[in-house]
């Protein structure tokens, strides 16, 4: 089953994107570079956002990234997930940023395979604050493997 078919099976819908101040996804050569996409969830992990809410927030970021990638590339098919950078708004004593960003990684694994094109490099970092007080921000790099 293709990534497009899997996304449809998961109920994901991707509306067209109106150009804004910054480019949400840009192609350079055979790479798609997705800007940081923020969660709707606000707050800080370790303070007023639970681990489960953080995981859902990271997944929300991944859905938004897929929308931008699809808008630029025209499809979710023919892609390989190369790298994710996950930023978690968290207190100094919160140390489960990696578990939060699993919310994004898990969605990419569902669509592209955990051992195949979805098997990616990743960083998960804690931050004292993120823009507008969001809980999570994720950016991604994809390789176009089937033109």
Short mmCIF file of C-alpha atoms in Angstrom, two decimals, residues 21-147:
data_model
loop_
_atom_site.label_atom_id
_atom_site.label_comp_id
_atom_site.label_asym_id
_atom_site.label_seq_id
_atom_site.Cartn_x
_atom_site.Cartn_y
_atom_site.Cartn_z
CA UNK A 21 5.34 34.85 4.63
CA UNK A 22 7.71 31.85 4.65
CA UNK A 23 7.91 28.74 2.51
CA UNK A 24 6.65 25.76 4.51
CA UNK A 25 8.43 23.28 2.25
CA UNK A 26 11.05 23.92 -0.39
CA UNK A 27 12.65 21.60 -2.89
CA UNK A 28 16.38 21.64 -3.50
CA UNK A 29 17.66 18.98 -5.87
CA UNK A 30 16.06 15.72 -4.75
CA UNK A 31 15.38 16.94 -1.19
CA UNK A 32 12.28 18.44 0.35
CA UNK A 33 13.07 20.64 3.35
CA UNK A 34 10.05 21.22 5.58
CA UNK A 35 10.12 24.25 7.86
CA UNK A 36 9.39 23.88 11.54
CA UNK A 37 5.68 23.11 11.97
CA UNK A 38 4.12 23.85 15.35
CA UNK A 39 1.48 22.03 17.33
CA UNK A 40 -1.92 23.44 18.20
CA UNK A 41 -1.20 22.31 21.76
CA UNK A 42 0.21 25.11 23.93
CA UNK A 43 2.13 24.81 27.17
CA UNK A 44 5.18 23.09 28.62
CA UNK A 45 5.92 19.43 29.13
CA UNK A 46 6.69 18.82 32.79
CA UNK A 47 4.43 21.71 33.81
CA UNK A 48 0.95 21.80 32.27
CA UNK A 49 1.16 19.39 29.30
CA UNK A 50 1.16 15.63 29.88
CA UNK A 51 3.42 13.20 28.05
CA UNK A 52 0.38 11.84 26.16
CA UNK A 53 -0.64 15.37 25.10
CA UNK A 54 2.95 16.02 23.98
CA UNK A 55 3.00 12.86 21.87
CA UNK A 56 -0.29 13.92 20.24
CA UNK A 57 1.17 17.41 19.65
CA UNK A 58 4.20 15.90 17.86
CA UNK A 59 1.88 13.82 15.68
CA UNK A 60 -0.07 17.01 14.89
CA UNK A 61 3.20 18.59 13.72
CA UNK A 62 3.90 15.56 11.51
CA UNK A 63 0.45 15.80 9.88
CA UNK A 64 1.11 19.47 9.12
CA UNK A 65 4.52 18.60 7.66
CA UNK A 66 2.92 15.97 5.42
CA UNK A 67 0.42 18.57 4.20
CA UNK A 68 3.27 20.93 3.26
CA UNK A 69 5.34 18.19 1.65
CA UNK A 70 2.36 16.97 -0.36
CA UNK A 71 1.53 20.53 -1.41
CA UNK A 72 5.09 21.00 -2.74
CA UNK A 73 5.63 17.52 -4.20
CA UNK A 74 2.06 16.71 -5.29
CA UNK A 75 1.99 13.34 -3.52
CA UNK A 76 3.26 11.56 -0.43
CA UNK A 77 4.46 8.68 -2.59
CA UNK A 78 8.04 8.24 -3.77
CA UNK A 79 9.58 9.78 -0.65
CA UNK A 80 12.05 8.70 2.00
CA UNK A 81 12.10 10.34 5.43
CA UNK A 82 15.70 11.39 6.06
CA UNK A 83 15.80 13.53 9.23
CA UNK A 84 13.52 14.98 11.90
CA UNK A 85 14.33 17.71 14.38
CA UNK A 86 11.89 17.78 17.28
CA UNK A 87 11.76 20.72 19.68
CA UNK A 88 9.86 20.31 22.94
CA UNK A 89 8.84 23.22 25.16
CA UNK A 90 9.75 21.71 28.51
CA UNK A 91 10.82 22.39 32.04
CA UNK A 92 14.50 21.88 32.96
CA UNK A 93 13.72 18.62 34.80
CA UNK A 94 11.67 17.08 31.94
CA UNK A 95 13.84 14.49 30.18
CA UNK A 96 11.42 12.58 27.95
CA UNK A 97 11.68 14.76 24.83
CA UNK A 98 12.54 11.64 22.83
CA UNK A 99 9.24 10.02 23.84
CA UNK A 100 7.31 13.15 22.85
CA UNK A 101 8.85 13.24 19.37
CA UNK A 102 7.96 9.57 18.91
CA UNK A 103 4.50 10.97 18.08
CA UNK A 104 5.94 12.35 14.83
CA UNK A 105 8.27 9.43 14.12
CA UNK A 106 5.50 6.89 14.64
CA UNK A 107 3.29 8.55 12.00
CA UNK A 108 6.12 8.52 9.46
CA UNK A 109 6.78 4.87 10.34
CA UNK A 110 3.10 4.09 9.71
CA UNK A 111 3.19 5.70 6.27
CA UNK A 112 6.66 4.75 5.07
CA UNK A 113 7.65 1.76 7.18
CA UNK A 114 9.76 1.55 10.31
CA UNK A 115 12.58 -0.31 8.59
CA UNK A 116 12.12 1.10 5.08
CA UNK A 117 11.70 4.62 3.76
CA UNK A 118 10.41 5.81 7.13
CA UNK A 119 13.55 4.81 9.03
CA UNK A 120 15.04 8.23 9.73
CA UNK A 121 17.70 10.05 11.72
CA UNK A 122 16.29 12.23 14.49
CA UNK A 123 17.08 14.74 17.20
CA UNK A 124 14.72 15.50 20.10
CA UNK A 125 15.64 18.58 22.12
CA UNK A 126 14.16 20.46 25.06
CA UNK A 127 13.67 24.23 24.88
CA UNK A 128 12.80 26.82 27.52
CA UNK A 129 10.24 28.35 25.12
CA UNK A 130 8.91 27.92 21.59
CA UNK A 131 7.16 30.47 19.36
CA UNK A 132 3.70 31.52 20.61
CA UNK A 133 4.02 29.13 23.56
CA UNK A 134 3.43 25.94 21.55
CA UNK A 135 4.32 22.62 23.15
CA UNK A 136 6.12 21.09 20.14
CA UNK A 137 7.77 22.10 16.87
CA UNK A 138 9.07 19.61 14.31
CA UNK A 139 10.95 20.06 11.05
CA UNK A 140 11.83 17.37 8.51
CA UNK A 141 13.88 16.51 5.45
CA UNK A 142 12.61 14.09 2.81
CA UNK A 143 14.41 12.58 -0.18
CA UNK A 144 12.55 12.19 -3.45
CA UNK A 145 13.32 8.62 -4.49
CA UNK A 146 10.78 8.20 -7.28
CA UNK A 147 10.47 11.21 -9.59
#
